[in-house]
Amino acid sequence: MVKFKVVSAKLPEEIYEELVLRVSNGERSAFIRDAIMEKLQQIPRPDKLFEFEKRVSELETKFSEIKSYLGKLEVLTYERGKANPHAFCIDETDHKIIDYLLHYKGATTPELAEYLKTNRWLILNRLRRIQKLSKKQLGKSIVEYSASEKRGKKKAWWLHDEQIED
């Protein structure tokens, strides 16, 4: 059985008079209840909005994963003259280094070592190998080391923006 709650509402006198003229005395509560229900059906529920927002966020995450996989497989096309930075990776560690650099545009070896939970010498050797291999294949390296301060970081590795399509 449905429970009812009492609601009071202040109506302008003209609207109240119109209600009295159009709706009979015993039907006014049902009329107002139906009008409220009809109006509520037009407004989306907040939980539905939250659900849609969550689904869009999940789709964005999955899309970025797909884009990353396509880049790794060299299926994703890059602009002419631009290089796929994942083409110079040999394993998952290299891919994670490149992903981090693509996301943050640059990083120090200790930052990358902390992110990958490995030692910084391994990171340094990987970055040097990627630098050497890309320079050999493209004529210019896709990563570069800069000891000077750039974007708030000193002694960091940076992606060479002209060579990379992100």
mmCIF file of the C-alpha atoms, coordinates in Angstrom:
data_MODEL
# 
_entry.id   MODEL 
# 
loop_
_atom_site.group_PDB 
_atom_site.id 
_atom_site.type_symbol 
_atom_site.label_atom_id 
_atom_site.label_alt_id 
_atom_site.label_comp_id 
_atom_site.label_asym_id 
_atom_site.label_entity_id 
_atom_site.label_seq_id 
_atom_site.pdbx_PDB_ins_code 
_atom_site.Cartn_x 
_atom_site.Cartn_y 
_atom_site.Cartn_z 
_atom_site.occupancy 
_atom_site.B_iso_or_equiv 
_atom_site.pdbx_formal_charge 
_atom_site.auth_seq_id 
_atom_site.auth_comp_id 
_atom_site.auth_asym_id 
_atom_site.auth_atom_id 
_atom_site.pdbx_PDB_model_num 
ATOM 1   C CA . MET A 1 1   ? 0.000   0.000  0.000   1.00 0.00 ? 1   MET A CA 1 
ATOM 2   C CA . VAL A 1 2   ? 1.299   3.463  -0.938  1.00 0.00 ? 2   VAL A CA 1 
ATOM 3   C CA . LYS A 1 3   ? 1.895   5.958  1.864   1.00 0.00 ? 3   LYS A CA 1 
ATOM 4   C CA . PHE A 1 4   ? 1.070   9.582  1.200   1.00 0.00 ? 4   PHE A CA 1 
ATOM 5   C CA . LYS A 1 5   ? 2.765   12.651 2.658   1.00 0.00 ? 5   LYS A CA 1 
ATOM 6   C CA . VAL A 1 6   ? 1.116   16.030 3.014   1.00 0.00 ? 6   VAL A CA 1 
ATOM 7   C CA . VAL A 1 7   ? 2.695   18.894 1.100   1.00 0.00 ? 7   VAL A CA 1 
ATOM 8   C CA . SER A 1 8   ? 1.585   22.488 1.231   1.00 0.00 ? 8   SER A CA 1 
ATOM 9   C CA . ALA A 1 9   ? 2.213   24.890 -1.592  1.00 0.00 ? 9   ALA A CA 1 
ATOM 10  C CA . LYS A 1 10  ? 1.656   28.581 -2.046  1.00 0.00 ? 10  LYS A CA 1 
ATOM 11  C CA . LEU A 1 11  ? -0.001  29.373 -5.361  1.00 0.00 ? 11  LEU A CA 1 
ATOM 12  C CA . PRO A 1 12  ? -0.706  32.750 -6.892  1.00 0.00 ? 12  PRO A CA 1 
ATOM 13  C CA . GLU A 1 13  ? -4.377  33.641 -6.505  1.00 0.00 ? 13  GLU A CA 1 
ATOM 14  C CA . GLU A 1 14  ? -4.997  33.578 -10.295 1.00 0.00 ? 14  GLU A CA 1 
ATOM 15  C CA . ILE A 1 15  ? -3.655  30.024 -10.583 1.00 0.00 ? 15  ILE A CA 1 
ATOM 16  C CA . TYR A 1 16  ? -5.693  28.866 -7.597  1.00 0.00 ? 16  TYR A CA 1 
ATOM 17  C CA . GLU A 1 17  ? -8.872  30.343 -9.098  1.00 0.00 ? 17  GLU A CA 1 
ATOM 18  C CA . GLU A 1 18  ? -8.097  28.625 -12.415 1.00 0.00 ? 18  GLU A CA 1 
ATOM 19  C CA . LEU A 1 19  ? -7.584  25.324 -10.558 1.00 0.00 ? 19  LEU A CA 1 
ATOM 20  C CA . VAL A 1 20  ? -10.938 25.721 -8.776  1.00 0.00 ? 20  VAL A CA 1 
ATOM 21  C CA . LEU A 1 21  ? -12.684 26.440 -12.104 1.00 0.00 ? 21  LEU A CA 1 
ATOM 22  C CA . ARG A 1 22  ? -11.147 23.560 -14.064 1.00 0.00 ? 22  ARG A CA 1 
ATOM 23  C CA . VAL A 1 23  ? -10.785 20.759 -11.501 1.00 0.00 ? 23  VAL A CA 1 
ATOM 24  C CA . SER A 1 24  ? -13.621 19.559 -9.286  1.00 0.00 ? 24  SER A CA 1 
ATOM 25  C CA . ASN A 1 25  ? -13.268 19.601 -5.511  1.00 0.00 ? 25  ASN A CA 1 
ATOM 26  C CA . GLY A 1 26  ? -12.649 15.858 -4.995  1.00 0.00 ? 26  GLY A CA 1 
ATOM 27  C CA . GLU A 1 27  ? -10.118 15.588 -7.823  1.00 0.00 ? 27  GLU A CA 1 
ATOM 28  C CA . ARG A 1 28  ? -7.705  18.421 -6.925  1.00 0.00 ? 28  ARG A CA 1 
ATOM 29  C CA . SER A 1 29  ? -5.275  16.311 -4.867  1.00 0.00 ? 29  SER A CA 1 
ATOM 30  C CA . ALA A 1 30  ? -5.009  13.699 -7.612  1.00 0.00 ? 30  ALA A CA 1 
ATOM 31  C CA . PHE A 1 31  ? -4.606  16.450 -10.233 1.00 0.00 ? 31  PHE A CA 1 
ATOM 32  C CA . ILE A 1 32  ? -1.762  18.128 -8.315  1.00 0.00 ? 32  ILE A CA 1 
ATOM 33  C CA . ARG A 1 33  ? -0.125  14.728 -7.599  1.00 0.00 ? 33  ARG A CA 1 
ATOM 34  C CA . ASP A 1 34  ? -0.267  13.822 -11.325 1.00 0.00 ? 34  ASP A CA 1 
ATOM 35  C CA . ALA A 1 35  ? 1.105   17.235 -12.337 1.00 0.00 ? 35  ALA A CA 1 
ATOM 36  C CA . ILE A 1 36  ? 4.056   16.822 -9.970  1.00 0.00 ? 36  ILE A CA 1 
ATOM 37  C CA . MET A 1 37  ? 4.755   13.285 -11.222 1.00 0.00 ? 37  MET A CA 1 
ATOM 38  C CA . GLU A 1 38  ? 4.597   14.453 -14.853 1.00 0.00 ? 38  GLU A CA 1 
ATOM 39  C CA . LYS A 1 39  ? 7.051   17.266 -14.138 1.00 0.00 ? 39  LYS A CA 1 
ATOM 40  C CA . LEU A 1 40  ? 9.413   14.948 -12.220 1.00 0.00 ? 40  LEU A CA 1 
ATOM 41  C CA . GLN A 1 41  ? 9.546   12.529 -15.158 1.00 0.00 ? 41  GLN A CA 1 
ATOM 42  C CA . GLN A 1 42  ? 10.993  15.314 -17.317 1.00 0.00 ? 42  GLN A CA 1 
ATOM 43  C CA . ILE A 1 43  ? 13.921  15.906 -14.929 1.00 0.00 ? 43  ILE A CA 1 
ATOM 44  C CA . PRO A 1 44  ? 16.724  13.287 -14.966 1.00 0.00 ? 44  PRO A CA 1 
ATOM 45  C CA . ARG A 1 45  ? 17.506  11.638 -11.650 1.00 0.00 ? 45  ARG A CA 1 
ATOM 46  C CA . PRO A 1 46  ? 20.848  12.569 -10.072 1.00 0.00 ? 46  PRO A CA 1 
ATOM 47  C CA . ASP A 1 47  ? 21.858  8.918  -9.734  1.00 0.00 ? 47  ASP A CA 1 
ATOM 48  C CA . LYS A 1 48  ? 21.343  8.477  -13.485 1.00 0.00 ? 48  LYS A CA 1 
ATOM 49  C CA . LEU A 1 49  ? 23.531  11.525 -14.170 1.00 0.00 ? 49  LEU A CA 1 
ATOM 50  C CA . PHE A 1 50  ? 26.207  10.097 -11.882 1.00 0.00 ? 50  PHE A CA 1 
ATOM 51  C CA . GLU A 1 51  ? 25.923  6.740  -13.647 1.00 0.00 ? 51  GLU A CA 1 
ATOM 52  C CA . PHE A 1 52  ? 26.316  8.370  -17.080 1.00 0.00 ? 52  PHE A CA 1 
ATOM 53  C CA . GLU A 1 53  ? 29.280  10.402 -15.849 1.00 0.00 ? 53  GLU A CA 1 
ATOM 54  C CA . LYS A 1 54  ? 30.920  7.239  -14.517 1.00 0.00 ? 54  LYS A CA 1 
ATOM 55  C CA . ARG A 1 55  ? 30.323  5.385  -17.802 1.00 0.00 ? 55  ARG A CA 1 
ATOM 56  C CA . VAL A 1 56  ? 31.803  8.240  -19.856 1.00 0.00 ? 56  VAL A CA 1 
ATOM 57  C CA . SER A 1 57  ? 34.864  8.262  -17.593 1.00 0.00 ? 57  SER A CA 1 
ATOM 58  C CA . GLU A 1 58  ? 35.270  4.492  -18.055 1.00 0.00 ? 58  GLU A CA 1 
ATOM 59  C CA . LEU A 1 59  ? 34.947  4.874  -21.827 1.00 0.00 ? 59  LEU A CA 1 
ATOM 60  C CA . GLU A 1 60  ? 37.622  7.580  -21.851 1.00 0.00 ? 60  GLU A CA 1 
ATOM 61  C CA . THR A 1 61  ? 39.959  5.310  -19.900 1.00 0.00 ? 61  THR A CA 1 
ATOM 62  C CA . LYS A 1 62  ? 39.325  2.376  -22.218 1.00 0.00 ? 62  LYS A CA 1 
ATOM 63  C CA . PHE A 1 63  ? 39.783  4.589  -25.267 1.00 0.00 ? 63  PHE A CA 1 
ATOM 64  C CA . SER A 1 64  ? 43.170  5.787  -24.019 1.00 0.00 ? 64  SER A CA 1 
ATOM 65  C CA . GLU A 1 65  ? 44.190  2.159  -23.393 1.00 0.00 ? 65  GLU A CA 1 
ATOM 66  C CA . ILE A 1 66  ? 43.153  1.207  -26.932 1.00 0.00 ? 66  ILE A CA 1 
ATOM 67  C CA . LYS A 1 67  ? 45.053  4.174  -28.320 1.00 0.00 ? 67  LYS A CA 1 
ATOM 68  C CA . SER A 1 68  ? 48.123  3.101  -26.353 1.00 0.00 ? 68  SER A CA 1 
ATOM 69  C CA . TYR A 1 69  ? 47.860  -0.496 -27.641 1.00 0.00 ? 69  TYR A CA 1 
ATOM 70  C CA . LEU A 1 70  ? 47.430  0.685  -31.233 1.00 0.00 ? 70  LEU A CA 1 
ATOM 71  C CA . GLY A 1 71  ? 50.475  2.911  -30.826 1.00 0.00 ? 71  GLY A CA 1 
ATOM 72  C CA . LYS A 1 72  ? 52.482  -0.019 -29.512 1.00 0.00 ? 72  LYS A CA 1 
ATOM 73  C CA . LEU A 1 73  ? 51.405  -2.136 -32.460 1.00 0.00 ? 73  LEU A CA 1 
ATOM 74  C CA . GLU A 1 74  ? 52.202  0.759  -34.821 1.00 0.00 ? 74  GLU A CA 1 
ATOM 75  C CA . VAL A 1 75  ? 48.655  0.597  -36.201 1.00 0.00 ? 75  VAL A CA 1 
ATOM 76  C CA . LEU A 1 76  ? 47.828  4.092  -35.010 1.00 0.00 ? 76  LEU A CA 1 
ATOM 77  C CA . THR A 1 77  ? 48.872  6.457  -37.746 1.00 0.00 ? 77  THR A CA 1 
ATOM 78  C CA . TYR A 1 78  ? 51.087  9.392  -36.994 1.00 0.00 ? 78  TYR A CA 1 
ATOM 79  C CA . GLU A 1 79  ? 51.455  12.591 -38.962 1.00 0.00 ? 79  GLU A CA 1 
ATOM 80  C CA . ARG A 1 80  ? 53.988  12.656 -41.744 1.00 0.00 ? 80  ARG A CA 1 
ATOM 81  C CA . GLY A 1 81  ? 57.431  13.408 -40.365 1.00 0.00 ? 81  GLY A CA 1 
ATOM 82  C CA . LYS A 1 82  ? 56.374  12.377 -36.872 1.00 0.00 ? 82  LYS A CA 1 
ATOM 83  C CA . ALA A 1 83  ? 57.516  9.206  -35.132 1.00 0.00 ? 83  ALA A CA 1 
ATOM 84  C CA . ASN A 1 84  ? 55.706  6.714  -32.991 1.00 0.00 ? 84  ASN A CA 1 
ATOM 85  C CA . PRO A 1 85  ? 57.656  6.837  -29.727 1.00 0.00 ? 85  PRO A CA 1 
ATOM 86  C CA . HIS A 1 86  ? 56.651  3.260  -28.910 1.00 0.00 ? 86  HIS A CA 1 
ATOM 87  C CA . ALA A 1 87  ? 58.451  2.013  -32.027 1.00 0.00 ? 87  ALA A CA 1 
ATOM 88  C CA . PHE A 1 88  ? 61.751  2.294  -30.143 1.00 0.00 ? 88  PHE A CA 1 
ATOM 89  C CA . CYS A 1 89  ? 60.631  0.201  -27.174 1.00 0.00 ? 89  CYS A CA 1 
ATOM 90  C CA . ILE A 1 90  ? 61.722  -3.396 -26.723 1.00 0.00 ? 90  ILE A CA 1 
ATOM 91  C CA . ASP A 1 91  ? 59.693  -4.386 -23.665 1.00 0.00 ? 91  ASP A CA 1 
ATOM 92  C CA . GLU A 1 92  ? 57.050  -3.288 -21.167 1.00 0.00 ? 92  GLU A CA 1 
ATOM 93  C CA . THR A 1 93  ? 59.556  -1.229 -19.151 1.00 0.00 ? 93  THR A CA 1 
ATOM 94  C CA . ASP A 1 94  ? 60.378  0.876  -22.211 1.00 0.00 ? 94  ASP A CA 1 
ATOM 95  C CA . HIS A 1 95  ? 56.669  1.309  -22.983 1.00 0.00 ? 95  HIS A CA 1 
ATOM 96  C CA . LYS A 1 96  ? 56.024  2.481  -19.415 1.00 0.00 ? 96  LYS A CA 1 
ATOM 97  C CA . ILE A 1 97  ? 58.907  4.973  -19.650 1.00 0.00 ? 97  ILE A CA 1 
ATOM 98  C CA . ILE A 1 98  ? 57.527  6.386  -22.910 1.00 0.00 ? 98  ILE A CA 1 
ATOM 99  C CA . ASP A 1 99  ? 53.964  6.492  -21.521 1.00 0.00 ? 99  ASP A CA 1 
ATOM 100 C CA . TYR A 1 100 ? 55.200  8.428  -18.494 1.00 0.00 ? 100 TYR A CA 1 
ATOM 101 C CA . LEU A 1 101 ? 57.120  10.866 -20.685 1.00 0.00 ? 101 LEU A CA 1 
ATOM 102 C CA . LEU A 1 102 ? 54.123  11.298 -22.996 1.00 0.00 ? 102 LEU A CA 1 
ATOM 103 C CA . HIS A 1 103 ? 51.893  12.056 -20.030 1.00 0.00 ? 103 HIS A CA 1 
ATOM 104 C CA . TYR A 1 104 ? 54.221  14.336 -18.059 1.00 0.00 ? 104 TYR A CA 1 
ATOM 105 C CA . LYS A 1 105 ? 56.321  15.553 -21.047 1.00 0.00 ? 105 LYS A CA 1 
ATOM 106 C CA . GLY A 1 106 ? 59.507  15.026 -19.045 1.00 0.00 ? 106 GLY A CA 1 
ATOM 107 C CA . ALA A 1 107 ? 60.969  13.303 -16.009 1.00 0.00 ? 107 ALA A CA 1 
ATOM 108 C CA . THR A 1 108 ? 64.123  12.751 -14.029 1.00 0.00 ? 108 THR A CA 1 
ATOM 109 C CA . THR A 1 109 ? 65.564  9.258  -13.743 1.00 0.00 ? 109 THR A CA 1 
ATOM 110 C CA . PRO A 1 110 ? 64.726  9.061  -10.008 1.00 0.00 ? 110 PRO A CA 1 
ATOM 111 C CA . GLU A 1 111 ? 61.077  9.942  -10.798 1.00 0.00 ? 111 GLU A CA 1 
ATOM 112 C CA . LEU A 1 112 ? 60.908  7.238  -13.434 1.00 0.00 ? 112 LEU A CA 1 
ATOM 113 C CA . ALA A 1 113 ? 62.648  4.746  -11.160 1.00 0.00 ? 113 ALA A CA 1 
ATOM 114 C CA . GLU A 1 114 ? 60.147  5.439  -8.387  1.00 0.00 ? 114 GLU A CA 1 
ATOM 115 C CA . TYR A 1 115 ? 57.221  5.141  -10.831 1.00 0.00 ? 115 TYR A CA 1 
ATOM 116 C CA . LEU A 1 116 ? 58.496  1.832  -12.248 1.00 0.00 ? 116 LEU A CA 1 
ATOM 117 C CA . LYS A 1 117 ? 59.804  0.588  -8.891  1.00 0.00 ? 117 LYS A CA 1 
ATOM 118 C CA . THR A 1 118 ? 63.258  -0.172 -10.253 1.00 0.00 ? 118 THR A CA 1 
ATOM 119 C CA . ASN A 1 119 ? 66.711  1.415  -10.019 1.00 0.00 ? 119 ASN A CA 1 
ATOM 120 C CA . ARG A 1 120 ? 67.561  4.619  -11.839 1.00 0.00 ? 120 ARG A CA 1 
ATOM 121 C CA . TRP A 1 121 ? 70.547  3.087  -13.655 1.00 0.00 ? 121 TRP A CA 1 
ATOM 122 C CA . LEU A 1 122 ? 68.258  0.734  -15.539 1.00 0.00 ? 122 LEU A CA 1 
ATOM 123 C CA . ILE A 1 123 ? 66.080  3.725  -16.490 1.00 0.00 ? 123 ILE A CA 1 
ATOM 124 C CA . LEU A 1 124 ? 69.137  5.714  -17.589 1.00 0.00 ? 124 LEU A CA 1 
ATOM 125 C CA . ASN A 1 125 ? 70.399  2.853  -19.780 1.00 0.00 ? 125 ASN A CA 1 
ATOM 126 C CA . ARG A 1 126 ? 66.946  2.405  -21.342 1.00 0.00 ? 126 ARG A CA 1 
ATOM 127 C CA . LEU A 1 127 ? 66.636  6.125  -22.102 1.00 0.00 ? 127 LEU A CA 1 
ATOM 128 C CA . ARG A 1 128 ? 70.122  6.197  -23.648 1.00 0.00 ? 128 ARG A CA 1 
ATOM 129 C CA . ARG A 1 129 ? 69.287  3.162  -25.795 1.00 0.00 ? 129 ARG A CA 1 
ATOM 130 C CA . ILE A 1 130 ? 66.002  4.770  -26.970 1.00 0.00 ? 130 ILE A CA 1 
ATOM 131 C CA . GLN A 1 131 ? 67.910  7.998  -27.685 1.00 0.00 ? 131 GLN A CA 1 
ATOM 132 C CA . LYS A 1 132 ? 70.617  6.200  -29.682 1.00 0.00 ? 132 LYS A CA 1 
ATOM 133 C CA . LEU A 1 133 ? 68.166  3.996  -31.616 1.00 0.00 ? 133 LEU A CA 1 
ATOM 134 C CA . SER A 1 134 ? 65.853  6.857  -32.533 1.00 0.00 ? 134 SER A CA 1 
ATOM 135 C CA . LYS A 1 135 ? 68.777  9.037  -33.615 1.00 0.00 ? 135 LYS A CA 1 
ATOM 136 C CA . LYS A 1 136 ? 70.056  6.209  -35.818 1.00 0.00 ? 136 LYS A CA 1 
ATOM 137 C CA . GLN A 1 137 ? 66.638  5.631  -37.450 1.00 0.00 ? 137 GLN A CA 1 
ATOM 138 C CA . LEU A 1 138 ? 65.291  9.205  -37.640 1.00 0.00 ? 138 LEU A CA 1 
ATOM 139 C CA . GLY A 1 139 ? 68.412  11.325 -37.674 1.00 0.00 ? 139 GLY A CA 1 
ATOM 140 C CA . LYS A 1 140 ? 67.180  13.027 -34.497 1.00 0.00 ? 140 LYS A CA 1 
ATOM 141 C CA . SER A 1 141 ? 66.522  11.470 -31.118 1.00 0.00 ? 141 SER A CA 1 
ATOM 142 C CA . ILE A 1 142 ? 62.994  11.427 -29.748 1.00 0.00 ? 142 ILE A CA 1 
ATOM 143 C CA . VAL A 1 143 ? 64.232  11.873 -26.151 1.00 0.00 ? 143 VAL A CA 1 
ATOM 144 C CA . GLU A 1 144 ? 66.794  14.380 -24.995 1.00 0.00 ? 144 GLU A CA 1 
ATOM 145 C CA . TYR A 1 145 ? 68.570  15.041 -21.733 1.00 0.00 ? 145 TYR A CA 1 
ATOM 146 C CA . SER A 1 146 ? 68.711  18.581 -20.415 1.00 0.00 ? 146 SER A CA 1 
ATOM 147 C CA . ALA A 1 147 ? 70.782  19.503 -17.352 1.00 0.00 ? 147 ALA A CA 1 
ATOM 148 C CA . SER A 1 148 ? 69.327  23.018 -17.251 1.00 0.00 ? 148 SER A CA 1 
ATOM 149 C CA . GLU A 1 149 ? 66.009  23.850 -15.613 1.00 0.00 ? 149 GLU A CA 1 
ATOM 150 C CA . LYS A 1 150 ? 63.012  23.330 -17.868 1.00 0.00 ? 150 LYS A CA 1 
ATOM 151 C CA . ARG A 1 151 ? 59.379  23.352 -16.718 1.00 0.00 ? 151 ARG A CA 1 
ATOM 152 C CA . GLY A 1 152 ? 60.510  23.293 -13.102 1.00 0.00 ? 152 GLY A CA 1 
ATOM 153 C CA . LYS A 1 153 ? 62.817  20.267 -13.427 1.00 0.00 ? 153 LYS A CA 1 
ATOM 154 C CA . LYS A 1 154 ? 66.591  20.074 -13.562 1.00 0.00 ? 154 LYS A CA 1 
ATOM 155 C CA . LYS A 1 155 ? 68.610  17.225 -15.038 1.00 0.00 ? 155 LYS A CA 1 
ATOM 156 C CA . ALA A 1 156 ? 65.621  15.606 -16.705 1.00 0.00 ? 156 ALA A CA 1 
ATOM 157 C CA . TRP A 1 157 ? 64.776  13.692 -19.866 1.00 0.00 ? 157 TRP A CA 1 
ATOM 158 C CA . TRP A 1 158 ? 62.322  15.289 -22.293 1.00 0.00 ? 158 TRP A CA 1 
ATOM 159 C CA . LEU A 1 159 ? 60.483  14.150 -25.374 1.00 0.00 ? 159 LEU A CA 1 
ATOM 160 C CA . HIS A 1 160 ? 61.585  16.004 -28.463 1.00 0.00 ? 160 HIS A CA 1 
ATOM 161 C CA . ASP A 1 161 ? 58.255  17.682 -29.347 1.00 0.00 ? 161 ASP A CA 1 
ATOM 162 C CA . GLU A 1 162 ? 58.921  18.137 -33.087 1.00 0.00 ? 162 GLU A CA 1 
ATOM 163 C CA . GLN A 1 163 ? 59.602  14.438 -33.535 1.00 0.00 ? 163 GLN A CA 1 
ATOM 164 C CA . ILE A 1 164 ? 56.695  13.051 -31.486 1.00 0.00 ? 164 ILE A CA 1 
ATOM 165 C CA . GLU A 1 165 ? 53.005  12.821 -32.232 1.00 0.00 ? 165 GLU A CA 1 
ATOM 166 C CA . ASP A 1 166 ? 51.209  12.289 -28.938 1.00 0.00 ? 166 ASP A CA 1 
# 
